[in-house]
Amino acid sequence: EFSLRAASMLWANYSYFSHYAELEIKNKVKYEGEEYLLDLPEKNVMFVSNHQTYIMDAAAIYRKLILCKGKSILNPRLNIGCLIAKETLETLSYAKLLEMAGCIPIKRSWRAGEGQADRGMDVVAIKKTIKCLKEGWLINFPTGTTDPEAEIRPGTASYIKKMKPVVVPVHLTGFRECFGK
């Protein structure tokens, strides 16, 4: 049976190497504030970021986090989860691997033309998110969309209120220009 640790390790290595040329060589992604990662606890940390692309911004954050605090690609940090819209995850050929490695699909409400499509509370995603925070770190894009004018979704505030994680703001710039929406 394929273990969760093996899936996480496979994903960490795939993510690191598959995006290396695009992020580090072609676009020369610059990370600032890495020194703040050293003082973070091992559990109950939430990274909240703006969202500019559907994949590359999450990949860049993940790449930096798996190698922080003395970790290496041979021994990466594996206790990192990421919230991802269920409809986005379903379009990816490697969706099952992402879920096994810690991505949490969430059924979110969204605008449908002039109306609002309300999918109700996603209890499974809530439980997985709380478990992720109890065991490690979580990457979250609280607007849930690449629209820079979108409002922050109420779920993020409820996790912060309930779990009281260390909240690390992440600000991304230039991803939309380099990778498109």
mmCIF file of C-alpha atoms in Angstrom:
data_model
loop_
_atom_site.group_PDB
_atom_site.id
_atom_site.type_symbol
_atom_site.label_atom_id
_atom_site.label_comp_id
_atom_site.label_asym_id
_atom_site.label_seq_id
_atom_site.Cartn_x
_atom_site.Cartn_y
_atom_site.Cartn_z
ATOM 1 C CA GLU A 1 0.000 0.000 0.000
ATOM 2 C CA PHE A 2 1.197 3.459 -0.901
ATOM 3 C CA SER A 3 1.778 5.337 2.369
ATOM 4 C CA LEU A 4 0.925 8.948 3.053
ATOM 5 C CA ARG A 5 4.575 9.627 3.852
ATOM 6 C CA ALA A 6 5.615 8.177 0.490
ATOM 7 C CA ALA A 7 2.984 10.288 -1.277
ATOM 8 C CA SER A 8 4.161 13.398 0.547
ATOM 9 C CA MET A 9 7.791 12.659 -0.258
ATOM 10 C CA LEU A 10 6.959 11.977 -3.916
ATOM 11 C CA TRP A 11 4.947 15.190 -4.149
ATOM 12 C CA ALA A 12 7.647 17.253 -2.426
ATOM 13 C CA ASN A 13 10.269 16.015 -4.880
ATOM 14 C CA TYR A 14 7.985 16.333 -7.910
ATOM 15 C CA SER A 15 6.948 19.844 -6.905
ATOM 16 C CA TYR A 16 10.489 20.947 -6.255
ATOM 17 C CA PHE A 17 12.034 19.614 -9.456
ATOM 18 C CA SER A 18 9.123 20.103 -11.871
ATOM 19 C CA HIS A 19 8.870 23.824 -11.139
ATOM 20 C CA TYR A 20 12.558 24.523 -10.607
ATOM 21 C CA ALA A 21 13.396 25.791 -14.090
ATOM 22 C CA GLU A 22 10.245 27.861 -14.418
ATOM 23 C CA LEU A 23 10.459 29.483 -10.982
ATOM 24 C CA GLU A 24 14.161 29.723 -10.271
ATOM 25 C CA ILE A 25 15.829 30.030 -13.680
ATOM 26 C CA LYS A 26 13.341 31.507 -16.145
ATOM 27 C CA ASN A 27 11.479 33.851 -13.782
ATOM 28 C CA LYS A 28 14.085 34.219 -11.023
ATOM 29 C CA VAL A 29 11.574 34.135 -8.177
ATOM 30 C CA LYS A 30 12.855 36.130 -5.232
ATOM 31 C CA TYR A 31 11.860 35.160 -1.695
ATOM 32 C CA GLU A 32 12.024 37.746 1.070
ATOM 33 C CA GLY A 33 11.558 37.210 4.795
ATOM 34 C CA GLU A 34 12.833 33.630 4.916
ATOM 35 C CA GLU A 35 14.482 34.349 8.253
ATOM 36 C CA TYR A 36 11.036 34.526 9.887
ATOM 37 C CA LEU A 37 10.422 30.868 9.059
ATOM 38 C CA LEU A 38 13.165 29.779 11.462
ATOM 39 C CA ASP A 39 11.242 30.800 14.581
ATOM 40 C CA LEU A 40 7.948 29.149 13.634
ATOM 41 C CA PRO A 41 6.569 26.259 15.680
ATOM 42 C CA GLU A 42 6.340 22.806 14.070
ATOM 43 C CA LYS A 43 2.522 22.799 14.255
ATOM 44 C CA ASN A 44 -0.460 25.154 14.076
ATOM 45 C CA VAL A 45 0.907 27.627 11.537
ATOM 46 C CA MET A 46 -1.256 29.107 8.771
ATOM 47 C CA PHE A 47 0.251 30.875 5.774
ATOM 48 C CA VAL A 48 -2.306 33.250 4.268
ATOM 49 C CA SER A 49 -1.566 34.580 0.821
ATOM 50 C CA ASN A 50 -3.053 36.503 -2.017
ATOM 51 C CA HIS A 51 -3.800 34.334 -5.063
ATOM 52 C CA GLN A 52 -2.541 35.313 -8.524
ATOM 53 C CA THR A 53 -2.500 32.035 -10.461
ATOM 54 C CA TYR A 54 -4.219 28.695 -10.043
ATOM 55 C CA ILE A 55 -1.066 26.630 -9.450
ATOM 56 C CA MET A 56 2.271 28.446 -9.599
ATOM 57 C CA ASP A 57 1.841 30.672 -6.545
ATOM 58 C CA ALA A 58 0.984 27.670 -4.380
ATOM 59 C CA ALA A 59 3.910 25.742 -5.880
ATOM 60 C CA ALA A 60 6.330 28.557 -5.046
ATOM 61 C CA ILE A 61 5.185 28.801 -1.428
ATOM 62 C CA TYR A 62 5.254 25.030 -1.024
ATOM 63 C CA ARG A 63 8.769 24.800 -2.524
ATOM 64 C CA LYS A 64 10.084 27.302 0.006
ATOM 65 C CA LEU A 65 8.357 25.681 2.993
ATOM 66 C CA ILE A 66 9.472 22.087 2.368
ATOM 67 C CA LEU A 67 13.107 23.192 2.579
ATOM 68 C CA CYS A 68 12.999 25.656 5.475
ATOM 69 C CA LYS A 69 14.408 25.173 8.965
ATOM 70 C CA GLY A 70 17.344 23.021 7.885
ATOM 71 C CA LYS A 71 15.372 20.632 5.698
ATOM 72 C CA SER A 72 16.713 19.335 2.376
ATOM 73 C CA ILE A 73 15.187 17.765 -0.708
ATOM 74 C CA LEU A 74 16.328 14.395 0.676
ATOM 75 C CA ASN A 75 14.557 15.115 3.966
ATOM 76 C CA PRO A 76 11.857 17.732 3.231
ATOM 77 C CA ARG A 77 9.197 19.030 5.599
ATOM 78 C CA LEU A 78 6.179 16.817 4.902
ATOM 79 C CA ASN A 79 3.572 18.167 7.331
ATOM 80 C CA ILE A 80 2.289 20.895 5.011
ATOM 81 C CA GLY A 81 -1.276 21.046 3.772
ATOM 82 C CA CYS A 82 -2.910 23.385 1.306
ATOM 83 C CA LEU A 83 -6.548 24.238 0.759
ATOM 84 C CA ILE A 84 -7.556 23.878 -2.886
ATOM 85 C CA ALA A 85 -10.912 24.420 -4.572
ATOM 86 C CA LYS A 86 -12.451 21.030 -5.319
ATOM 87 C CA GLU A 87 -13.323 22.055 -8.873
ATOM 88 C CA THR A 88 -9.699 23.080 -9.504
ATOM 89 C CA LEU A 89 -8.311 19.867 -8.027
ATOM 90 C CA GLU A 90 -10.624 17.752 -10.200
ATOM 91 C CA THR A 91 -9.053 19.225 -13.355
ATOM 92 C CA LEU A 92 -5.549 18.027 -12.438
ATOM 93 C CA SER A 93 -4.247 14.645 -13.599
ATOM 94 C CA TYR A 94 -2.304 14.227 -10.338
ATOM 95 C CA ALA A 95 -5.224 15.115 -8.035
ATOM 96 C CA LYS A 96 -5.119 11.886 -6.018
ATOM 97 C CA LEU A 97 -1.410 12.333 -5.293
ATOM 98 C CA LEU A 98 -2.054 15.914 -4.155
ATOM 99 C CA GLU A 99 -4.760 14.747 -1.766
ATOM 100 C CA MET A 100 -2.549 11.980 -0.384
ATOM 101 C CA ALA A 101 0.255 14.496 0.102
ATOM 102 C CA GLY A 102 -1.899 16.883 2.122
ATOM 103 C CA CYS A 103 -3.947 19.049 -0.220
ATOM 104 C CA ILE A 104 -7.433 19.553 1.133
ATOM 105 C CA PRO A 105 -10.176 19.908 -1.486
ATOM 106 C CA ILE A 106 -12.850 22.326 -0.378
ATOM 107 C CA LYS A 107 -16.314 22.816 -1.843
ATOM 108 C CA ARG A 108 -16.597 26.560 -1.904
ATOM 109 C CA SER A 109 -19.419 28.919 -2.672
ATOM 110 C CA TRP A 110 -18.955 30.882 -5.867
ATOM 111 C CA ARG A 111 -20.660 33.326 -8.154
ATOM 112 C CA ALA A 112 -22.777 31.776 -10.893
ATOM 113 C CA GLY A 113 -23.600 34.552 -13.360
ATOM 114 C CA GLU A 114 -25.665 37.068 -11.429
ATOM 115 C CA GLY A 115 -26.365 34.754 -8.497
ATOM 116 C CA GLN A 116 -24.419 33.036 -5.761
ATOM 117 C CA ALA A 117 -23.975 29.237 -5.762
ATOM 118 C CA ASP A 118 -23.999 28.215 -2.110
ATOM 119 C CA ARG A 119 -22.729 24.683 -1.514
ATOM 120 C CA GLY A 120 -23.202 24.744 2.244
ATOM 121 C CA MET A 121 -20.644 23.908 4.883
ATOM 122 C CA ASP A 122 -17.967 21.406 3.818
ATOM 123 C CA VAL A 123 -17.656 19.417 7.060
ATOM 124 C CA VAL A 124 -15.069 16.973 5.661
ATOM 125 C CA ALA A 125 -12.769 19.812 4.570
ATOM 126 C CA ILE A 126 -13.206 21.561 7.919
ATOM 127 C CA LYS A 127 -12.147 18.426 9.816
ATOM 128 C CA LYS A 128 -9.146 17.880 7.514
ATOM 129 C CA THR A 129 -8.098 21.532 7.881
ATOM 130 C CA ILE A 130 -8.249 21.374 11.679
ATOM 131 C CA LYS A 131 -6.268 18.113 11.635
ATOM 132 C CA CYS A 132 -3.687 19.706 9.324
ATOM 133 C CA LEU A 133 -3.194 22.634 11.690
ATOM 134 C CA LYS A 134 -2.916 20.291 14.690
ATOM 135 C CA GLU A 135 -0.201 18.287 12.909
ATOM 136 C CA GLY A 136 1.654 20.898 10.873
ATOM 137 C CA TRP A 137 1.398 23.900 8.589
ATOM 138 C CA LEU A 138 -1.382 25.032 6.244
ATOM 139 C CA ILE A 139 -1.191 27.169 3.100
ATOM 140 C CA ASN A 140 -4.391 29.116 2.567
ATOM 141 C CA PHE A 141 -5.563 31.599 -0.036
ATOM 142 C CA PRO A 142 -8.360 33.276 1.929
ATOM 143 C CA THR A 143 -9.996 35.014 -1.022
ATOM 144 C CA GLY A 144 -10.282 31.624 -2.737
ATOM 145 C CA THR A 145 -9.894 33.212 -6.158
ATOM 146 C CA THR A 146 -7.374 34.931 -8.383
ATOM 147 C CA ASP A 147 -9.556 38.060 -8.473
ATOM 148 C CA PRO A 148 -7.549 40.711 -6.571
ATOM 149 C CA GLU A 149 -10.759 42.540 -5.576
ATOM 150 C CA ALA A 150 -12.413 39.484 -3.968
ATOM 151 C CA GLU A 151 -13.433 39.546 -0.329
ATOM 152 C CA ILE A 152 -11.826 37.227 2.193
ATOM 153 C CA ARG A 153 -13.925 34.151 2.835
ATOM 154 C CA PRO A 154 -15.349 33.661 6.333
ATOM 155 C CA GLY A 155 -13.854 30.147 6.735
ATOM 156 C CA THR A 156 -10.344 31.504 7.206
ATOM 157 C CA ALA A 157 -11.412 33.717 10.107
ATOM 158 C CA SER A 158 -13.224 30.828 11.771
ATOM 159 C CA TYR A 159 -10.101 28.599 11.605
ATOM 160 C CA ILE A 160 -8.014 31.382 13.110
ATOM 161 C CA LYS A 161 -10.551 31.993 15.862
ATOM 162 C CA LYS A 162 -10.934 28.289 16.721
ATOM 163 C CA MET A 163 -7.341 27.034 16.334
ATOM 164 C CA LYS A 164 -5.394 30.223 17.177
ATOM 165 C CA PRO A 165 -2.537 29.365 14.784
ATOM 166 C CA VAL A 166 0.505 31.495 14.150
ATOM 167 C CA VAL A 167 -0.644 33.391 11.072
ATOM 168 C CA VAL A 168 2.056 34.193 8.532
ATOM 169 C CA PRO A 169 1.047 36.685 5.829
ATOM 170 C CA VAL A 170 2.514 35.981 2.397
ATOM 171 C CA HIS A 171 2.384 38.638 -0.309
ATOM 172 C CA LEU A 172 2.974 37.564 -3.893
ATOM 173 C CA THR A 173 3.693 39.899 -6.779
ATOM 174 C CA GLY A 174 4.455 39.304 -10.433
ATOM 175 C CA PHE A 175 3.006 35.809 -10.754
ATOM 176 C CA ARG A 176 0.087 36.856 -12.929
ATOM 177 C CA GLU A 177 2.472 38.660 -15.289
ATOM 178 C CA CYS A 178 4.842 35.661 -15.494
ATOM 179 C CA PHE A 179 2.373 32.774 -15.572
ATOM 180 C CA GLY A 180 -1.021 34.237 -16.461
ATOM 181 C CA LYS A 181 -4.125 33.811 -14.372
#
